[in-house]
PDB file of C-alpha atoms in Angstrom:
ATOM      1  CA  MET A   1    -103.540  88.985  60.468  1.00 58.00           C
ATOM      2  CA  ARG A   2    -102.750  88.524  64.154  1.00 73.00           C
ATOM      3  CA  GLY A   3    -100.313  85.617  64.288  1.00 87.00           C
ATOM      4  CA  TYR A   4     -98.912  82.479  62.706  1.00 93.00           C
ATOM      5  CA  ARG A   5    -102.105  80.458  63.211  1.00 95.00           C
ATOM      6  CA  ASP A   6    -104.070  82.998  61.167  1.00 95.00           C
ATOM      7  CA  LEU A   7    -101.537  82.873  58.341  1.00 96.00           C
ATOM      8  CA  ALA A   8    -101.417  79.066  58.507  1.00 96.00           C
ATOM      9  CA  GLU A   9    -105.218  78.904  58.223  1.00 96.00           C
ATOM     10  CA  LEU A  10    -105.229  81.288  55.244  1.00 96.00           C
ATOM     11  CA  LEU A  11    -102.600  79.257  53.403  1.00 97.00           C
ATOM     12  CA  ARG A  12    -104.321  76.000  54.397  1.00 97.00           C
ATOM     13  CA  GLN A  13    -107.592  77.137  52.824  1.00 96.00           C
ATOM     14  CA  GLN A  14    -105.783  78.330  49.702  1.00 96.00           C
ATOM     15  CA  ILE A  15    -104.176  74.877  49.359  1.00 96.00           C
ATOM     16  CA  ILE A  16    -107.464  73.037  49.942  1.00 94.00           C
ATOM     17  CA  SER A  17    -109.293  75.242  47.420  1.00 95.00           C
ATOM     18  CA  GLY A  18    -106.645  74.619  44.774  1.00 94.00           C
ATOM     19  CA  GLU A  19    -105.354  78.175  44.662  1.00 96.00           C
ATOM     20  CA  HIS A  20    -101.990  76.615  45.500  1.00 96.00           C
ATOM     21  CA  PRO A  21    -102.205  73.202  43.757  1.00 95.00           C
ATOM     22  CA  GLU A  22    -100.033  70.164  44.504  1.00 93.00           C
ATOM     23  CA  GLY A  23     -96.491  70.693  43.269  1.00 91.00           C
ATOM     24  CA  SER A  24     -96.769  74.475  43.273  1.00 95.00           C
ATOM     25  CA  THR A  25     -94.567  76.743  45.380  1.00 96.00           C
ATOM     26  CA  LEU A  26     -96.028  79.000  48.071  1.00 96.00           C
ATOM     27  CA  PRO A  27     -95.148  82.712  48.005  1.00 96.00           C
ATOM     28  CA  ARG A  28     -91.656  83.428  49.295  1.00 94.00           C
ATOM     29  CA  ILE A  29     -91.224  84.189  52.992  1.00 94.00           C
ATOM     30  CA  VAL A  30     -90.249  87.787  52.211  1.00 94.00           C
ATOM     31  CA  ASP A  31     -93.405  88.208  50.123  1.00 95.00           C
ATOM     32  CA  LEU A  32     -95.595  86.806  52.901  1.00 95.00           C
ATOM     33  CA  ILE A  33     -93.905  89.168  55.372  1.00 95.00           C
ATOM     34  CA  ASP A  34     -94.674  92.174  53.174  1.00 94.00           C
ATOM     35  CA  ALA A  35     -98.197  91.103  52.249  1.00 92.00           C
ATOM     36  CA  HIS A  36     -99.368  90.375  55.789  1.00 93.00           C
ATOM     37  CA  ARG A  37     -97.120  92.676  57.872  1.00 93.00           C
ATOM     38  CA  LEU A  38     -95.764  89.812  59.943  1.00 94.00           C
ATOM     39  CA  SER A  39     -92.342  89.009  61.330  1.00 95.00           C
ATOM     40  CA  ARG A  40     -90.076  86.458  59.684  1.00 95.00           C
ATOM     41  CA  GLN A  41     -90.431  84.128  62.676  1.00 96.00           C
ATOM     42  CA  THR A  42     -94.229  84.307  62.527  1.00 96.00           C
ATOM     43  CA  VAL A  43     -94.194  83.330  58.854  1.00 96.00           C
ATOM     44  CA  ARG A  44     -91.751  80.494  59.532  1.00 95.00           C
ATOM     45  CA  ASP A  45     -93.975  79.214  62.350  1.00 96.00           C
ATOM     46  CA  ALA A  46     -96.995  79.203  60.006  1.00 97.00           C
ATOM     47  CA  ILE A  47     -95.123  77.217  57.367  1.00 96.00           C
ATOM     48  CA  LYS A  48     -93.841  74.788  60.002  1.00 95.00           C
ATOM     49  CA  GLU A  49     -97.421  74.129  61.110  1.00 96.00           C
ATOM     50  CA  LEU A  50     -98.432  73.293  57.539  1.00 97.00           C
ATOM     51  CA  ALA A  51     -95.370  71.071  57.122  1.00 95.00           C
ATOM     52  CA  ASP A  52     -96.196  69.207  60.347  1.00 95.00           C
ATOM     53  CA  GLU A  53     -99.694  68.577  58.947  1.00 95.00           C
ATOM     54  CA  GLY A  54     -98.210  67.188  55.744  1.00 95.00           C
ATOM     55  CA  LEU A  55     -99.590  69.910  53.495  1.00 96.00           C
ATOM     56  CA  VAL A  56     -96.236  71.335  52.399  1.00 96.00           C
ATOM     57  CA  VAL A  57     -92.568  70.431  52.353  1.00 94.00           C
ATOM     58  CA  THR A  58     -89.743  72.926  52.712  1.00 91.00           C
ATOM     59  CA  MET A  59     -87.072  72.532  50.028  1.00 87.00           C
ATOM     60  CA  GLY A  60     -84.444  75.031  51.176  1.00 82.00           C
ATOM     61  CA  LYS A  61     -83.612  77.282  48.247  1.00 83.00           C
ATOM     62  CA  GLY A  62     -86.399  75.536  46.330  1.00 84.00           C
ATOM     63  CA  GLY A  63     -88.966  77.237  48.557  1.00 92.00           C
ATOM     64  CA  THR A  64     -92.032  75.717  50.175  1.00 95.00           C
ATOM     65  CA  VAL A  65     -93.783  73.224  47.905  1.00 95.00           C
ATOM     66  CA  VAL A  66     -97.354  71.964  48.259  1.00 96.00           C
ATOM     67  CA  ARG A  67     -97.115  68.214  48.812  1.00 95.00           C
ATOM     68  CA  ASN A  68     -98.626  65.650  46.477  1.00 93.00           C
ATOM     69  CA  ARG A  69    -101.080  63.737  48.689  1.00 92.00           C
ATOM     70  CA  THR A  70    -102.516  61.417  46.046  1.00 93.00           C
ATOM     71  CA  ARG A  71    -103.566  58.284  47.913  1.00 94.00           C
ATOM     72  CA  VAL A  72    -102.789  54.857  46.445  1.00 95.00           C
ATOM     73  CA  LYS A  73    -105.184  52.030  47.319  1.00 94.00           C
ATOM     74  CA  ILE A  74    -103.223  48.832  47.888  1.00 90.00           C
ATOM     75  CA  PRO A  75    -105.345  45.632  47.941  1.00 86.00           C
ATOM     76  CA  LEU A  76    -104.085  42.410  49.472  1.00 78.00           C
ATOM     77  CA  ASN A  77    -104.788  40.522  46.224  1.00 69.00           C
ATOM     78  CA  ARG A  78    -102.118  42.583  44.442  1.00 63.00           C
ATOM     79  CA  TYR A  79     -99.797  39.605  44.882  1.00 60.00           C
ATOM     80  CA  SER A  80    -101.905  36.906  43.242  1.00 59.00           C
ATOM     81  CA  ARG A  81    -102.214  38.967  40.062  1.00 55.00           C
ATOM     82  CA  VAL A  82     -98.471  39.099  39.340  1.00 48.00           C
ATOM     83  CA  LEU A  83     -97.457  35.446  39.657  1.00 52.00           C
ATOM     84  CA  ARG A  84     -97.092  34.923  35.899  1.00 57.00           C
ATOM     85  CA  PRO A  85     -93.403  35.063  34.915  1.00 51.00           C
ATOM     86  CA  ALA A  86     -94.334  36.627  31.557  1.00 51.00           C
ATOM     87  CA  GLY A  87     -95.855  39.709  33.165  1.00 62.00           C
ATOM     88  CA  THR A  88     -94.259  43.124  32.711  1.00 73.00           C
ATOM     89  CA  LYS A  89     -95.479  44.882  35.862  1.00 79.00           C
ATOM     90  CA  GLY A  90     -94.978  44.146  39.531  1.00 82.00           C
ATOM     91  CA  PRO A  91     -97.595  44.568  42.302  1.00 84.00           C
ATOM     92  CA  TRP A  92     -97.045  48.316  42.793  1.00 89.00           C
ATOM     93  CA  GLU A  93     -97.088  49.125  39.088  1.00 90.00           C
ATOM     94  CA  THR A  94    -100.151  46.947  38.479  1.00 87.00           C
ATOM     95  CA  THR A  95    -102.077  48.483  41.366  1.00 89.00           C
ATOM     96  CA  CYS A  96    -101.243  52.030  40.295  1.00 93.00           C
ATOM     97  CA  ALA A  97    -102.131  51.368  36.651  1.00 91.00           C
ATOM     98  CA  GLU A  98    -105.590  50.141  37.666  1.00 90.00           C
ATOM     99  CA  GLN A  99    -106.136  53.502  39.400  1.00 93.00           C
ATOM    100  CA  GLY A 100    -104.904  55.529  36.439  1.00 96.00           C
ATOM    101  CA  LEU A 101    -101.635  56.395  38.191  1.00 96.00           C
ATOM    102  CA  ASP A 102     -98.097  56.317  36.813  1.00 96.00           C
ATOM    103  CA  GLY A 103     -96.600  53.855  39.279  1.00 95.00           C
ATOM    104  CA  ARG A 104     -92.918  53.021  39.019  1.00 94.00           C
ATOM    105  CA  MET A 105     -90.570  50.835  41.019  1.00 93.00           C
ATOM    106  CA  THR A 106     -86.938  51.942  41.227  1.00 94.00           C
ATOM    107  CA  VAL A 107     -84.102  49.858  42.647  1.00 95.00           C
ATOM    108  CA  VAL A 108     -81.766  52.068  44.658  1.00 95.00           C
ATOM    109  CA  GLY A 109     -79.311  49.393  45.742  1.00 95.00           C
ATOM    110  CA  ALA A 110     -78.584  45.711  46.340  1.00 96.00           C
ATOM    111  CA  ASP A 111     -75.917  44.035  48.443  1.00 96.00           C
ATOM    112  CA  ARG A 112     -75.043  40.893  50.350  1.00 97.00           C
ATOM    113  CA  LEU A 113     -74.952  40.716  54.123  1.00 97.00           C
ATOM    114  CA  HIS A 114     -75.185  38.264  56.994  1.00 98.00           C
ATOM    115  CA  ALA A 115     -78.490  37.805  58.795  1.00 97.00           C
ATOM    116  CA  THR A 116     -78.926  39.505  62.150  1.00 97.00           C
ATOM    117  CA  GLU A 117     -80.865  37.580  64.781  1.00 97.00           C
ATOM    118  CA  GLU A 118     -84.018  39.561  63.924  1.00 96.00           C
ATOM    119  CA  LEU A 119     -83.767  38.895  60.172  1.00 97.00           C
ATOM    120  CA  ALA A 120     -82.802  35.268  60.758  1.00 98.00           C
ATOM    121  CA  ALA A 121     -85.949  34.775  62.836  1.00 97.00           C
ATOM    122  CA  LEU A 122     -88.160  36.318  60.143  1.00 97.00           C
ATOM    123  CA  LEU A 123     -86.533  34.321  57.341  1.00 97.00           C
ATOM    124  CA  GLU A 124     -86.317  31.172  59.484  1.00 97.00           C
ATOM    125  CA  VAL A 125     -82.630  30.670  58.727  1.00 97.00           C
ATOM    126  CA  PRO A 126     -79.604  30.390  61.046  1.00 97.00           C
ATOM    127  CA  SER A 127     -78.222  33.672  62.339  1.00 96.00           C
ATOM    128  CA  GLY A 128     -75.321  34.805  60.162  1.00 97.00           C
ATOM    129  CA  SER A 129     -76.701  33.195  56.991  1.00 97.00           C
ATOM    130  CA  GLU A 130     -75.858  35.012  53.776  1.00 98.00           C
ATOM    131  CA  LEU A 131     -78.702  37.196  52.498  1.00 98.00           C
ATOM    132  CA  VAL A 132     -79.353  39.509  49.566  1.00 98.00           C
ATOM    133  CA  HIS A 133     -80.756  42.904  50.547  1.00 98.00           C
ATOM    134  CA  ARG A 134     -82.594  44.919  47.883  1.00 97.00           C
ATOM    135  CA  ARG A 135     -83.669  48.540  48.443  1.00 97.00           C
ATOM    136  CA  ARG A 136     -86.445  50.002  46.313  1.00 96.00           C
ATOM    137  CA  HIS A 137     -88.550  53.138  45.979  1.00 97.00           C
ATOM    138  CA  ALA A 138     -92.220  52.808  45.009  1.00 96.00           C
ATOM    139  CA  MET A 139     -92.973  56.010  43.117  1.00 96.00           C
ATOM    140  CA  LEU A 140     -95.566  58.015  41.252  1.00 96.00           C
ATOM    141  CA  GLY A 141     -93.966  59.571  38.210  1.00 93.00           C
ATOM    142  CA  GLU A 142     -90.247  60.235  38.175  1.00 91.00           C
ATOM    143  CA  ASN A 143     -89.740  62.104  41.453  1.00 90.00           C
ATOM    144  CA  ASP A 144     -92.533  61.353  43.929  1.00 95.00           C
ATOM    145  CA  VAL A 145     -91.363  58.663  46.370  1.00 97.00           C
ATOM    146  CA  VAL A 146     -94.455  57.190  48.039  1.00 97.00           C
ATOM    147  CA  GLN A 147     -93.004  54.104  49.704  1.00 97.00           C
ATOM    148  CA  LEU A 148     -89.575  52.922  50.856  1.00 98.00           C
ATOM    149  CA  GLN A 149     -88.982  49.186  50.535  1.00 97.00           C
ATOM    150  CA  HIS A 150     -86.307  46.928  52.001  1.00 98.00           C
ATOM    151  CA  ALA A 151     -86.408  43.277  50.921  1.00 97.00           C
ATOM    152  CA  TRP A 152     -84.266  40.360  52.087  1.00 98.00           C
ATOM    153  CA  TYR A 153     -83.827  36.922  50.465  1.00 98.00           C
ATOM    154  CA  PRO A 154     -81.716  33.841  51.264  1.00 97.00           C
ATOM    155  CA  ALA A 155     -78.665  34.263  49.013  1.00 97.00           C
ATOM    156  CA  ASP A 156     -79.011  30.910  47.245  1.00 96.00           C
ATOM    157  CA  LEU A 157     -82.624  31.624  46.337  1.00 96.00           C
ATOM    158  CA  ALA A 158     -81.795  35.160  45.190  1.00 96.00           C
ATOM    159  CA  ASP A 159     -79.079  33.799  42.911  1.00 96.00           C
ATOM    160  CA  GLN A 160     -81.470  31.258  41.372  1.00 95.00           C
ATOM    161  CA  ALA A 161     -84.156  33.905  40.741  1.00 94.00           C
ATOM    162  CA  GLU A 162     -81.603  36.487  39.539  1.00 94.00           C
ATOM    163  CA  LEU A 163     -82.441  38.908  42.351  1.00 94.00           C
ATOM    164  CA  ALA A 164     -78.910  39.480  43.575  1.00 92.00           C
ATOM    165  CA  GLY A 165     -78.129  42.401  41.251  1.00 89.00           C
ATOM    166  CA  SER A 166     -79.345  45.978  41.320  1.00 88.00           C
ATOM    167  CA  ALA A 167     -81.229  45.753  38.009  1.00 89.00           C
ATOM    168  CA  LYS A 168     -84.996  46.195  38.047  1.00 87.00           C
ATOM    169  CA  VAL A 169     -86.897  42.889  37.912  1.00 86.00           C
ATOM    170  CA  VAL A 170     -89.305  43.212  34.984  1.00 81.00           C
ATOM    171  CA  GLY A 171     -92.677  41.810  35.988  1.00 79.00           C
ATOM    172  CA  GLY A 172     -91.866  41.873  39.691  1.00 84.00           C
ATOM    173  CA  VAL A 173     -90.057  39.636  42.147  1.00 89.00           C
ATOM    174  CA  PHE A 174     -92.921  37.157  42.537  1.00 87.00           C
ATOM    175  CA  GLY A 175     -92.877  36.361  38.822  1.00 85.00           C
ATOM    176  CA  ALA A 176     -89.101  35.846  39.004  1.00 89.00           C
ATOM    177  CA  LEU A 177     -89.506  33.478  41.956  1.00 92.00           C
ATOM    178  CA  VAL A 178     -92.115  31.438  40.100  1.00 90.00           C
ATOM    179  CA  ALA A 179     -89.855  31.241  37.041  1.00 90.00           C
ATOM    180  CA  ALA A 180     -87.062  29.919  39.271  1.00 93.00           C
ATOM    181  CA  GLY A 181     -89.319  27.176  40.651  1.00 94.00           C
ATOM    182  CA  HIS A 182     -90.202  28.839  43.965  1.00 93.00           C
ATOM    183  CA  SER A 183     -93.931  29.603  43.939  1.00 91.00           C
ATOM    184  CA  PRO A 184     -95.217  31.986  46.629  1.00 91.00           C
ATOM    185  CA  SER A 185     -98.205  30.443  48.356  1.00 90.00           C
ATOM    186  CA  SER A 186     -98.974  32.575  51.418  1.00 89.00           C
ATOM    187  CA  VAL A 187     -98.342  36.094  52.625  1.00 88.00           C
ATOM    188  CA  SER A 188     -98.452  37.398  56.193  1.00 91.00           C
ATOM    189  CA  GLU A 189     -98.409  41.134  56.911  1.00 91.00           C
ATOM    190  CA  ARG A 190     -97.874  43.039  60.146  1.00 95.00           C
ATOM    191  CA  VAL A 191     -98.955  46.689  60.002  1.00 95.00           C
ATOM    192  CA  GLN A 192     -97.798  49.381  62.410  1.00 96.00           C
ATOM    193  CA  SER A 193     -98.204  53.144  62.616  1.00 96.00           C
ATOM    194  CA  ARG A 194     -95.284  55.183  63.933  1.00 97.00           C
ATOM    195  CA  MET A 195     -93.346  58.390  63.442  1.00 97.00           C
ATOM    196  CA  PRO A 196     -90.653  58.373  60.721  1.00 97.00           C
ATOM    197  CA  THR A 197     -86.946  58.296  61.343  1.00 97.00           C
ATOM    198  CA  ALA A 198     -84.985  61.321  60.159  1.00 96.00           C
ATOM    199  CA  ALA A 199     -83.700  59.339  57.164  1.00 96.00           C
ATOM    200  CA  GLU A 200     -87.212  58.191  56.214  1.00 97.00           C
ATOM    201  CA  ALA A 201     -88.625  61.709  56.502  1.00 96.00           C
ATOM    202  CA  SER A 202     -85.868  63.018  54.246  1.00 94.00           C
ATOM    203  CA  GLN A 203     -86.410  60.372  51.557  1.00 96.00           C
ATOM    204  CA  LEU A 204     -90.210  60.694  51.671  1.00 96.00           C
ATOM    205  CA  LYS A 205     -90.011  64.512  51.799  1.00 93.00           C
ATOM    206  CA  ILE A 206     -92.207  64.876  54.847  1.00 95.00           C
ATOM    207  CA  SER A 207     -91.954  66.531  58.229  1.00 92.00           C
ATOM    208  CA  GLY A 208     -90.844  64.331  61.085  1.00 91.00           C
ATOM    209  CA  LYS A 209     -94.326  64.818  62.561  1.00 94.00           C
ATOM    210  CA  VAL A 210     -96.188  63.140  59.677  1.00 95.00           C
ATOM    211  CA  PRO A 211     -96.878  59.536  60.760  1.00 97.00           C
ATOM    212  CA  VAL A 212     -95.969  56.602  58.539  1.00 98.00           C
ATOM    213  CA  ILE A 213     -97.453  53.150  57.990  1.00 97.00           C
ATOM    214  CA  ALA A 214     -94.814  50.434  58.325  1.00 98.00           C
ATOM    215  CA  VAL A 215     -95.620  46.989  56.920  1.00 96.00           C
ATOM    216  CA  THR A 216     -93.573  43.826  57.428  1.00 97.00           C
ATOM    217  CA  ARG A 217     -94.521  41.135  54.908  1.00 93.00           C
ATOM    218  CA  VAL A 218     -93.339  37.510  55.019  1.00 96.00           C
ATOM    219  CA  THR A 219     -93.889  35.357  51.913  1.00 94.00           C
ATOM    220  CA  LYS A 220     -93.726  31.552  52.036  1.00 95.00           C
ATOM    221  CA  THR A 221     -94.042  28.563  49.712  1.00 95.00           C
ATOM    222  CA  ALA A 222     -96.729  25.924  50.234  1.00 94.00           C
ATOM    223  CA  GLU A 223     -94.054  23.858  51.999  1.00 96.00           C
ATOM    224  CA  GLY A 224     -93.394  26.670  54.462  1.00 96.00           C
ATOM    225  CA  ARG A 225     -90.063  28.002  53.188  1.00 97.00           C
ATOM    226  CA  VAL A 226     -89.684  31.762  53.598  1.00 98.00           C
ATOM    227  CA  LEU A 227     -88.931  33.322  50.218  1.00 97.00           C
ATOM    228  CA  GLU A 228     -88.885  37.001  51.099  1.00 97.00           C
ATOM    229  CA  VAL A 229     -89.114  39.417  53.989  1.00 98.00           C
ATOM    230  CA  LEU A 230     -90.216  42.872  52.883  1.00 96.00           C
ATOM    231  CA  GLN A 231     -90.423  45.981  55.040  1.00 97.00           C
ATOM    232  CA  SER A 232     -92.185  48.976  53.491  1.00 97.00           C
ATOM    233  CA  THR A 233     -92.709  52.467  54.878  1.00 98.00           C
ATOM    234  CA  ALA A 234     -95.069  55.129  53.517  1.00 98.00           C
ATOM    235  CA  PRO A 235     -96.656  58.356  54.802  1.00 97.00           C
ATOM    236  CA  ALA A 236     -99.999  57.446  56.369  1.00 96.00           C
ATOM    237  CA  ASP A 237    -101.822  59.907  54.098  1.00 95.00           C
ATOM    238  CA  ARG A 238    -100.443  58.368  50.885  1.00 96.00           C
ATOM    239  CA  VAL A 239    -101.518  54.713  51.059  1.00 95.00           C
ATOM    240  CA  GLU A 240    -104.706  52.841  51.896  1.00 94.00           C
ATOM    241  CA  LEU A 241    -104.230  49.137  52.666  1.00 92.00           C
ATOM    242  CA  MET A 242    -107.294  47.133  51.619  1.00 90.00           C
ATOM    243  CA  TYR A 243    -108.111  43.683  53.022  1.00 86.00           C
ATOM    244  CA  ASP A 244    -111.388  42.820  51.315  1.00 81.00           C
ATOM    245  CA  ASP A 245    -113.407  39.567  51.421  1.00 79.00           C
ATOM    246  CA  LEU A 246    -111.168  37.725  53.862  1.00 75.00           C
ATOM    247  CA  PRO A 247    -112.641  34.387  55.033  1.00 76.00           C
ATOM    248  CA  LEU A 248    -113.849  34.313  58.639  1.00 75.00           C
ATOM    249  CA  GLU A 249    -112.828  30.669  59.123  1.00 69.00           C
TER     250      GLU A 249
END
């Protein structure tokens, strides 16, 4: 073993082969030092390389954990399938269930604020208008955060659809909007790839060098009123956005 790249390649192959499966902890740094006769810095450099590739995440005293890289396929038609108010699952949960995955949506906070110029432009309301801001985590299982979501609604609409609180909306937001008499009719999405902020990397448990996919979605009624602006962020190796059978005219 000559240097950190050699150790990184050995550990990489052990992860790929399943010797160190997802969720498992790599050998401790002191054990890797002893086993391969390397310096502490060399071992740290090898682990950093794997973290920058998205293969592992360092958890402090929790050690170095092999990252879950299960990819969720997210089709555009996920929205049309959850418009019934009587449904029990939202778009994320429905999509995950169809792939045999334990998808969960967790609300981490909700508050009222006044629209910045950027949000006002997206929501097509006057700057300073009162909005409801909901923050959610799209998850697999209880602890694996796959996607960070920030959603904004005009306050009057949020009150009508009972979206102003921090309780989870059973059946999803779209079903709640339909029940309140505001039927979503069209969705526009803008997709970007970028590097995560420090806060995003921390919440998603990734290195700051793992790129993310950032999606801004604007939902409107048939009359053109904006119902929701949603911004979601996910590691690029965890989601696959699918836009199948779109009309060419």
